[in-house]
Tab-separated table of C-alpha atoms in Angstrom:
chain	number	residue	atom	x	y	z
X	1	THR	CA	41.571	-18.574	1.795
X	2	PRO	CA	43.541	-15.815	-0.425
X	3	SER	CA	46.061	-13.674	1.076
X	4	ALA	CA	45.414	-11.185	-2.009
X	5	ALA	CA	44.288	-11.395	-5.596
X	6	GLY	CA	46.820	-13.117	-7.817
X	7	SER	CA	48.716	-15.123	-4.255
X	8	ALA	CA	48.778	-18.531	-3.441
X	9	PRO	CA	46.411	-19.723	-0.674
X	10	GLU	CA	47.774	-19.800	2.161
X	11	SER	CA	47.564	-23.786	2.806
X	12	PRO	CA	48.075	-26.726	0.995
X	13	LEU	CA	44.497	-27.058	-0.758
X	14	LEU	CA	44.948	-28.904	-3.769
X	15	SER	CA	46.281	-31.988	-1.840
X	16	LEU	CA	42.911	-31.929	-0.093
X	17	PRO	CA	40.495	-34.743	-1.091
X	18	ALA	CA	38.602	-33.702	-4.474
X	19	GLU	CA	35.440	-33.390	-2.405
X	20	HIS	CA	36.718	-30.879	0.340
X	21	GLN	CA	35.640	-27.176	0.039
X	22	HIS	CA	37.853	-25.026	-1.730
X	23	VAL	CA	39.256	-22.088	-4.124
X	24	ARG	CA	40.974	-21.592	-7.263
X	25	TYR	CA	42.062	-18.500	-8.868
X	26	ASN	CA	41.496	-18.110	-12.007
X	27	PRO	CA	44.641	-16.344	-14.116
X	28	LEU	CA	42.185	-14.787	-16.804
X	29	ARG	CA	40.237	-12.676	-14.819
X	30	ASP	CA	42.146	-12.050	-11.556
X	31	ASP	CA	39.701	-13.423	-9.298
X	32	TRP	CA	39.181	-16.705	-7.607
X	33	VAL	CA	36.401	-19.765	-7.902
X	34	LEU	CA	34.777	-21.455	-4.214
X	35	VAL	CA	34.168	-25.274	-4.968
X	36	SER	CA	32.352	-27.199	-2.832
X	37	ALA	CA	32.030	-30.501	-4.777
X	38	HIS	CA	29.836	-31.608	-1.768
X	39	ARG	CA	26.654	-29.757	-2.618
X	40	VAL	CA	25.975	-31.512	-5.523
X	41	LYS	CA	24.478	-34.234	-3.279
X	42	ARG	CA	21.717	-32.091	-1.586
X	43	PRO	CA	17.950	-32.427	-2.215
X	44	TRP	CA	16.558	-30.755	-4.404
X	45	GLN	CA	13.001	-28.940	-4.589
X	46	GLY	CA	13.523	-25.677	-7.268
X	47	GLN	CA	13.405	-24.757	-10.031
X	48	LEU	CA	12.558	-27.358	-12.842
X	49	GLU	CA	13.544	-25.769	-16.589
X	50	LYS	CA	11.520	-26.673	-18.710
X	51	PRO	CA	12.934	-28.982	-21.878
X	52	PRO	CA	13.605	-27.055	-25.333
X	53	PRO	CA	10.910	-28.371	-27.914
X	54	GLU	CA	12.015	-31.805	-29.942
X	55	ASP	CA	9.588	-30.168	-32.547
X	56	VAL	CA	10.316	-27.574	-34.150
X	57	PRO	CA	9.118	-26.418	-38.009
X	58	ARG	CA	12.107	-26.711	-40.318
X	59	TRP	CA	10.649	-23.598	-41.770
X	60	ASP	CA	8.245	-21.030	-40.752
X	61	PRO	CA	6.853	-18.151	-42.215
X	62	LYS	CA	6.752	-16.481	-38.549
X	63	ASN	CA	10.400	-17.090	-37.791
X	64	PRO	CA	12.345	-13.966	-38.463
X	65	LEU	CA	15.522	-15.493	-38.972
X	66	CYS	CA	13.722	-17.793	-41.980
X	67	PRO	CA	14.435	-17.492	-45.852
X	68	GLY	CA	11.752	-15.513	-47.113
X	69	ALA	CA	10.218	-14.781	-43.915
X	70	THR	CA	9.615	-11.049	-42.483
X	71	ARG	CA	11.110	-9.179	-40.301
X	72	ALA	CA	10.142	-6.689	-37.954
X	73	ASN	CA	11.611	-3.498	-39.980
X	74	GLY	CA	9.776	-5.129	-43.068
X	75	GLU	CA	12.693	-6.309	-44.848
X	76	VAL	CA	11.806	-9.746	-46.110
X	77	ASN	CA	14.700	-12.630	-45.968
X	78	PRO	CA	16.364	-13.838	-48.958
X	79	ASN	CA	16.116	-16.800	-49.880
X	80	TYR	CA	19.455	-17.582	-48.662
X	81	GLU	CA	21.006	-21.213	-48.692
X	82	GLY	CA	23.776	-21.131	-46.623
X	83	THR	CA	24.989	-18.271	-43.909
X	84	PHE	CA	23.207	-15.284	-43.659
X	85	VAL	CA	24.327	-11.821	-42.536
X	86	PHE	CA	22.429	-9.366	-41.515
X	87	PRO	CA	22.040	-5.700	-39.481
X	88	ASN	CA	19.974	-6.383	-36.318
X	89	ASP	CA	16.825	-5.081	-36.138
X	90	PHE	CA	16.908	-3.643	-32.187
X	91	PRO	CA	20.682	-3.154	-32.067
X	92	ALA	CA	22.263	-2.415	-28.477
X	93	LEU	CA	24.948	-0.351	-30.409
X	94	GLN	CA	24.277	2.191	-33.307
X	95	PRO	CA	27.494	3.639	-35.433
X	96	ASP	CA	26.019	7.266	-34.970
X	97	ALA	CA	24.615	7.387	-31.072
X	98	LYS	CA	25.558	11.090	-30.128
X	99	GLU	CA	28.084	12.613	-26.894
X	100	PRO	CA	26.956	11.867	-23.216
X	101	ASP	CA	27.261	15.288	-21.794
X	102	ASP	CA	30.231	16.168	-20.019
X	103	SER	CA	30.400	14.813	-16.058
X	104	ASP	CA	30.397	17.762	-13.268
X	105	HIS	CA	32.026	14.787	-10.848
X	106	PRO	CA	33.893	11.892	-10.741
X	107	LEU	CA	31.398	9.820	-9.531
X	108	PHE	CA	28.852	10.008	-12.643
X	109	GLN	CA	30.398	9.577	-15.842
X	110	ALA	CA	30.371	8.567	-18.840
X	111	ALA	CA	31.807	8.302	-22.690
X	112	PRO	CA	31.233	7.718	-25.591
X	113	ALA	CA	29.484	4.470	-26.725
X	114	ARG	CA	29.144	3.598	-30.589
X	115	GLY	CA	29.725	0.751	-33.225
X	116	VAL	CA	26.957	-1.811	-34.765
X	117	CYS	CA	25.094	-5.175	-34.112
X	118	LYS	CA	24.871	-7.862	-36.907
X	119	VAL	CA	22.746	-11.148	-36.651
X	120	MET	CA	24.114	-14.066	-38.540
X	121	CYS	CA	22.006	-17.334	-39.143
X	122	PHE	CA	24.131	-20.426	-39.442
X	123	HIS	CA	21.940	-22.810	-42.184
X	124	PRO	CA	18.968	-22.125	-43.416
X	125	TRP	CA	16.776	-24.789	-41.492
X	126	SER	CA	15.312	-23.941	-38.573
X	127	ASP	CA	15.742	-27.420	-37.051
X	128	LEU	CA	19.429	-27.932	-36.660
X	129	THR	CA	21.750	-26.557	-34.357
X	130	LEU	CA	25.881	-26.636	-35.076
X	131	PRO	CA	26.430	-30.147	-33.491
X	132	LEU	CA	23.743	-31.550	-36.202
X	133	MET	CA	25.216	-29.812	-39.041
X	134	SER	CA	27.781	-31.270	-41.598
X	135	LEU	CA	31.389	-30.739	-41.066
X	136	PRO	CA	31.404	-28.307	-44.409
X	137	GLU	CA	28.465	-26.391	-42.736
X	138	ILE	CA	30.306	-25.754	-39.605
X	139	ARG	CA	33.419	-24.593	-41.512
X	140	ALA	CA	31.095	-22.076	-43.675
X	141	VAL	CA	30.092	-20.871	-40.481
X	142	ILE	CA	34.316	-19.850	-39.192
X	143	ASP	CA	35.142	-18.629	-42.358
X	144	ALA	CA	31.745	-15.802	-41.994
X	145	TRP	CA	32.725	-15.684	-38.445
X	146	ALA	CA	36.226	-14.385	-39.926
X	147	GLU	CA	35.140	-12.458	-42.529
X	148	LEU	CA	33.553	-10.549	-40.225
X	149	ALA	CA	36.153	-10.262	-37.504
X	150	THR	CA	37.861	-8.939	-40.451
X	151	GLU	CA	35.525	-7.062	-42.057
X	152	LEU	CA	34.329	-4.902	-38.158
X	153	GLY	CA	38.073	-4.933	-36.667
X	154	ALA	CA	39.064	-3.271	-39.925
X	155	SER	CA	37.681	0.177	-37.231
X	156	TYR	CA	36.148	-1.496	-34.692
X	157	PRO	CA	38.519	-1.891	-31.742
X	158	TRP	CA	36.142	-5.505	-29.594
X	159	VAL	CA	34.747	-7.346	-32.551
X	160	GLN	CA	32.677	-9.695	-29.400
X	161	ILE	CA	30.939	-13.576	-31.450
X	162	PHE	CA	28.588	-14.703	-29.381
X	163	GLU	CA	26.055	-17.266	-29.434
X	164	ASN	CA	23.147	-17.838	-27.372
X	165	LYS	CA	22.105	-21.446	-27.383
X	166	GLY	CA	18.072	-21.873	-26.000
X	167	ALA	CA	15.670	-20.394	-24.641
X	168	MET	CA	17.517	-19.997	-21.133
X	169	MET	CA	20.315	-18.401	-22.337
X	170	GLY	CA	18.072	-16.054	-24.020
X	171	CYS	CA	17.935	-16.895	-27.087
X	172	SER	CA	14.496	-15.366	-28.704
X	173	ASN	CA	14.222	-17.890	-31.593
X	174	PRO	CA	14.864	-21.387	-32.341
X	175	HIS	CA	16.493	-21.143	-35.344
X	176	PRO	CA	20.315	-21.369	-35.593
X	177	HIS	CA	21.452	-18.193	-35.373
X	178	CYS	CA	25.200	-15.826	-33.840
X	179	GLN	CA	25.414	-12.819	-32.907
X	180	VAL	CA	28.411	-10.227	-34.022
X	181	TRP	CA	28.512	-6.390	-31.836
X	182	ALA	CA	31.623	-4.752	-32.921
X	183	SER	CA	32.411	-1.802	-30.189
X	184	SER	CA	34.011	1.315	-30.325
X	185	PHE	CA	34.762	0.504	-26.638
X	186	LEU	CA	37.339	-2.316	-25.153
X	187	PRO	CA	34.311	-4.261	-22.507
X	188	ASN	CA	35.402	-5.001	-19.235
X	189	GLU	CA	36.339	-8.709	-20.224
X	190	ALA	CA	38.413	-7.664	-22.650
X	191	ARG	CA	39.955	-5.076	-20.897
X	192	LEU	CA	40.774	-7.171	-17.928
X	193	GLU	CA	41.826	-10.218	-20.562
X	194	ASP	CA	44.483	-7.591	-22.390
X	195	ARG	CA	45.729	-6.870	-18.437
X	196	THR	CA	46.528	-10.614	-17.374
X	197	GLN	CA	48.070	-11.875	-20.219
X	198	ARG	CA	49.934	-8.826	-21.133
X	199	GLN	CA	51.215	-9.274	-17.161
X	200	HIS	CA	52.021	-12.676	-17.514
X	201	LEU	CA	53.621	-12.024	-21.074
X	202	SER	CA	55.915	-10.230	-19.090
X	203	GLN	CA	56.501	-11.941	-15.731
X	204	HIS	CA	56.448	-15.503	-17.573
X	205	GLY	CA	57.559	-14.687	-20.862
X	206	VAL	CA	55.251	-17.031	-23.018
X	207	PRO	CA	51.399	-16.322	-23.481
X	208	MET	CA	49.368	-17.279	-20.377
X	209	LEU	CA	46.637	-19.053	-23.080
X	210	LEU	CA	49.979	-21.034	-25.059
X	211	GLU	CA	51.202	-21.636	-21.498
X	212	TYR	CA	47.899	-22.927	-20.402
X	213	ALA	CA	47.246	-25.537	-22.899
X	214	GLU	CA	50.563	-26.793	-23.453
X	215	GLN	CA	49.994	-27.987	-19.625
X	216	GLU	CA	46.003	-29.161	-19.964
X	217	ALA	CA	47.733	-31.422	-23.110
X	218	TYR	CA	50.542	-33.055	-20.979
X	219	ARG	CA	47.769	-33.475	-17.626
X	220	LYS	CA	45.105	-34.249	-19.036
X	221	GLU	CA	42.986	-34.631	-16.351
X	222	ARG	CA	40.266	-31.797	-17.618
X	223	LEU	CA	40.671	-32.371	-21.296
X	224	VAL	CA	37.911	-32.911	-22.486
X	225	VAL	CA	38.693	-34.011	-26.693
X	226	GLU	CA	41.494	-32.575	-28.614
X	227	ASN	CA	42.746	-33.084	-32.233
X	228	THR	CA	46.148	-31.932	-33.805
X	229	ASP	CA	45.807	-27.856	-33.648
X	230	TRP	CA	42.785	-27.375	-30.693
X	231	LEU	CA	42.020	-28.859	-27.634
X	232	VAL	CA	39.353	-28.022	-25.113
X	233	VAL	CA	39.079	-28.520	-21.844
X	234	VAL	CA	36.911	-28.172	-18.914
X	235	PRO	CA	39.242	-24.778	-16.688
X	236	TYR	CA	40.732	-25.522	-13.576
X	237	TRP	CA	39.338	-22.279	-12.523
X	238	ALA	CA	35.669	-22.976	-14.576
X	239	THR	CA	33.027	-21.137	-12.977
X	240	TRP	CA	29.927	-22.677	-14.628
X	241	PRO	CA	29.070	-27.056	-14.397
X	242	TYR	CA	30.402	-27.980	-17.398
X	243	GLN	CA	32.452	-24.900	-18.728
X	244	THR	CA	34.665	-25.272	-21.097
X	245	LEU	CA	37.706	-23.348	-22.908
X	246	LEU	CA	38.505	-24.102	-26.589
X	247	LEU	CA	42.528	-23.054	-27.247
X	248	PRO	CA	44.329	-23.427	-30.721
X	249	ARG	CA	47.741	-25.420	-29.869
X	250	ARG	CA	50.040	-22.790	-31.553
X	251	HIS	CA	50.046	-19.118	-30.753
X	252	VAL	CA	47.932	-17.241	-32.533
X	253	CYS	CA	46.496	-13.704	-31.953
X	254	ARG	CA	42.929	-13.641	-33.883
X	255	LEU	CA	40.565	-15.822	-34.900
X	256	GLN	CA	41.341	-14.332	-38.928
X	257	ASP	CA	44.432	-15.644	-38.132
X	258	LEU	CA	43.969	-19.050	-38.676
X	259	SER	CA	44.886	-20.552	-41.694
X	260	ASP	CA	42.570	-23.402	-43.795
X	261	SER	CA	43.339	-26.276	-42.080
X	262	GLU	CA	43.117	-25.320	-38.575
X	263	LYS	CA	39.871	-23.795	-39.639
X	264	ASP	CA	38.992	-27.214	-40.998
X	265	SER	CA	39.635	-28.851	-37.371
X	266	LEU	CA	38.366	-26.121	-35.748
X	267	ALA	CA	35.108	-27.496	-37.446
X	268	SER	CA	35.397	-30.937	-36.117
X	269	ILE	CA	36.065	-30.361	-32.376
X	270	MET	CA	33.421	-27.990	-32.498
X	271	GLN	CA	31.186	-30.630	-33.557
X	272	ARG	CA	32.843	-33.113	-31.474
X	273	LEU	CA	32.272	-30.900	-28.029
X	274	LEU	CA	28.662	-29.929	-28.826
X	275	ILE	CA	28.127	-33.890	-29.478
X	276	LYS	CA	28.995	-34.089	-26.380
X	277	TYR	CA	27.193	-31.250	-24.772
X	278	ASP	CA	24.075	-32.945	-25.939
X	279	ASN	CA	24.352	-36.384	-25.278
X	280	LEU	CA	24.847	-35.799	-21.515
X	281	PHE	CA	21.242	-35.321	-20.610
X	282	GLU	CA	20.291	-36.039	-23.392
X	283	VAL	CA	19.030	-32.147	-24.766
X	284	SER	CA	19.635	-29.778	-27.396
X	285	PHE	CA	22.032	-28.614	-24.392
X	286	PRO	CA	22.198	-24.907	-23.745
X	287	TYR	CA	24.870	-22.131	-23.756
X	288	SER	CA	26.616	-18.695	-24.425
X	289	MET	CA	29.578	-19.069	-25.860
X	290	GLY	CA	31.561	-16.529	-27.751
X	291	TRP	CA	35.671	-15.509	-29.399
X	292	HIS	CA	38.091	-13.820	-27.359
X	293	GLY	CA	41.377	-12.448	-29.831
X	294	ALA	CA	43.375	-9.623	-29.455
X	295	PRO	CA	41.920	-6.478	-30.057
X	296	THR	CA	41.525	-4.994	-33.296
X	297	GLY	CA	40.970	-1.216	-34.955
X	298	PRO	CA	43.636	0.957	-33.628
X	299	TYR	CA	44.995	-2.392	-31.675
X	300	LEU	CA	45.625	-4.211	-35.123
X	301	GLU	CA	49.325	-1.651	-35.316
X	302	GLU	CA	50.050	-2.036	-31.793
X	303	ASP	CA	51.778	-5.897	-30.167
X	304	CYS	CA	49.224	-7.683	-28.979
X	305	ARG	CA	51.702	-10.713	-28.573
X	306	HIS	CA	50.314	-11.648	-25.257
X	307	TRP	CA	46.688	-12.414	-26.845
X	308	GLN	CA	46.145	-16.010	-27.571
X	309	LEU	CA	42.837	-17.156	-29.208
X	310	HIS	CA	40.002	-18.987	-27.445
X	311	ALA	CA	36.808	-19.237	-27.263
X	312	HIS	CA	34.672	-19.984	-24.099
X	313	TYR	CA	31.292	-22.345	-23.877
X	314	TYR	CA	29.353	-21.063	-20.404
X	315	PRO	CA	26.075	-23.732	-20.112
X	316	PRO	CA	23.737	-23.560	-16.894
X	317	LEU	CA	22.862	-26.887	-16.592
X	318	LEU	CA	24.452	-28.718	-14.114
X	319	ARG	CA	21.785	-32.297	-12.607
X	320	SER	CA	19.672	-32.427	-15.914
X	321	ALA	CA	18.736	-31.144	-18.518
X	322	THR	CA	15.844	-29.275	-16.364
X	323	VAL	CA	17.987	-28.327	-13.230
X	324	ARG	CA	20.638	-25.502	-14.083
X	325	LYS	CA	22.847	-23.854	-11.934
X	326	PHE	CA	22.009	-20.289	-10.330
X	327	MET	CA	24.275	-17.675	-10.111
X	328	VAL	CA	22.633	-15.486	-6.800
X	329	GLY	CA	23.403	-15.132	-3.346
X	330	TYR	CA	27.023	-15.896	-2.402
X	331	GLU	CA	27.627	-15.576	-6.485
X	332	MET	CA	26.772	-11.742	-6.874
X	333	LEU	CA	27.393	-10.790	-3.599
X	334	ALA	CA	30.926	-13.118	-2.685
X	335	GLN	CA	32.423	-14.470	-5.661
X	336	ALA	CA	31.739	-17.583	-7.839
X	337	GLN	CA	31.212	-21.031	-6.664
X	338	ARG	CA	30.615	-24.283	-8.495
X	339	ASP	CA	28.788	-28.225	-6.947
X	340	LEU	CA	31.611	-30.540	-8.660
X	341	THR	CA	35.044	-30.203	-9.415
X	342	PRO	CA	36.037	-29.263	-12.983
X	343	GLU	CA	38.124	-32.985	-12.802
X	344	GLN	CA	34.655	-34.422	-11.993
X	345	ALA	CA	32.937	-32.439	-14.864
X	346	ALA	CA	35.959	-32.904	-17.692
X	347	GLU	CA	35.641	-37.068	-16.861
X	348	ARG	CA	32.520	-36.717	-17.088
X	349	LEU	CA	31.680	-34.807	-21.412
X	350	ARG	CA	35.131	-36.855	-21.548
X	351	SER	CA	33.287	-40.591	-21.545
X	352	LEU	CA	30.549	-39.067	-23.867
X	353	PRO	CA	30.485	-40.806	-27.221
X	354	GLU	CA	30.815	-38.446	-30.037
X	355	VAL	CA	27.498	-39.812	-32.322
X	356	HIS	CA	24.850	-37.264	-31.467
X	357	TYR	CA	22.084	-39.281	-29.474
X	358	LYS	CA	19.243	-38.447	-32.516
X	359	LYS	CA	21.733	-40.075	-34.850
X	360	ARG	CA	21.796	-43.400	-32.936
X	361	ALA	CA	18.967	-45.082	-34.127
X	362	GLU	CA	20.214	-44.339	-38.068
């Protein structure tokens, strides 16, 4: 077991057989994950999920994200033909929220929380997802992400771009879209990654995730896809079964700092990864993903060299399109635990074809 957070386990666990349980350290979150690969063999009599519908209509006037549809607040969407950004009709953050009352005790603290929430549709067709879109269409999504990060990041410290894909991940609408929340504060994950990356640069003289990408590109055992500018790995410390980390090869702090050629190659590697995800169980693969980069707003004037741009993909599926990984019990009360090694997950993803299963017969 770990002797302390950030310290090495007492025994040389990496020399043990792959299926022997062991713990792995996540330097980005300063925590540990229990790897128990043999548990994936246990019989399953638990909950089975419903596969996503295959008959989503391309356009539905009742779908509030479709072109020309009426949303809950009565506004009518334009007949958009590319990406479409609009204010979230039910925002978690608002720019004019009142200040909370002063606390009378250190155990009962509150702080101001202001911001804006936007929705971005990727495409006018509801029956498309990113892996089924063309490279120019995906590039348009990336451009819109960078524009929003620049616009909102001019004043807000944190701009969180995230996509919840599939009903299993809480997505309430079958239409290709994501959300963008800008906040007046650094959220927990951002604060944590800021601290760990700052410490790594101070101690080792190189940004953590830049060094990590170089190591994974050399080792290749957790590599899923790569190109000139990017690589995707199942991280050594992955928690979710087929979790991946998308990393640039050069040092870049923010999404809006990417060159045109890097945006083109990002569109390509995203398409390749997401096709592999769909091909794994031949289903529209559910996940939550999001971009992390250096804070913005007042941080634009500060030294943020410790940051490295990256995207997290967190898919829940474990054994099939209907059996998911649950984060309950031990995971909620002790620490994260996974049922197959990251190396096994990476090998399976890496070996999958890069032609989408829906297009093989074309």
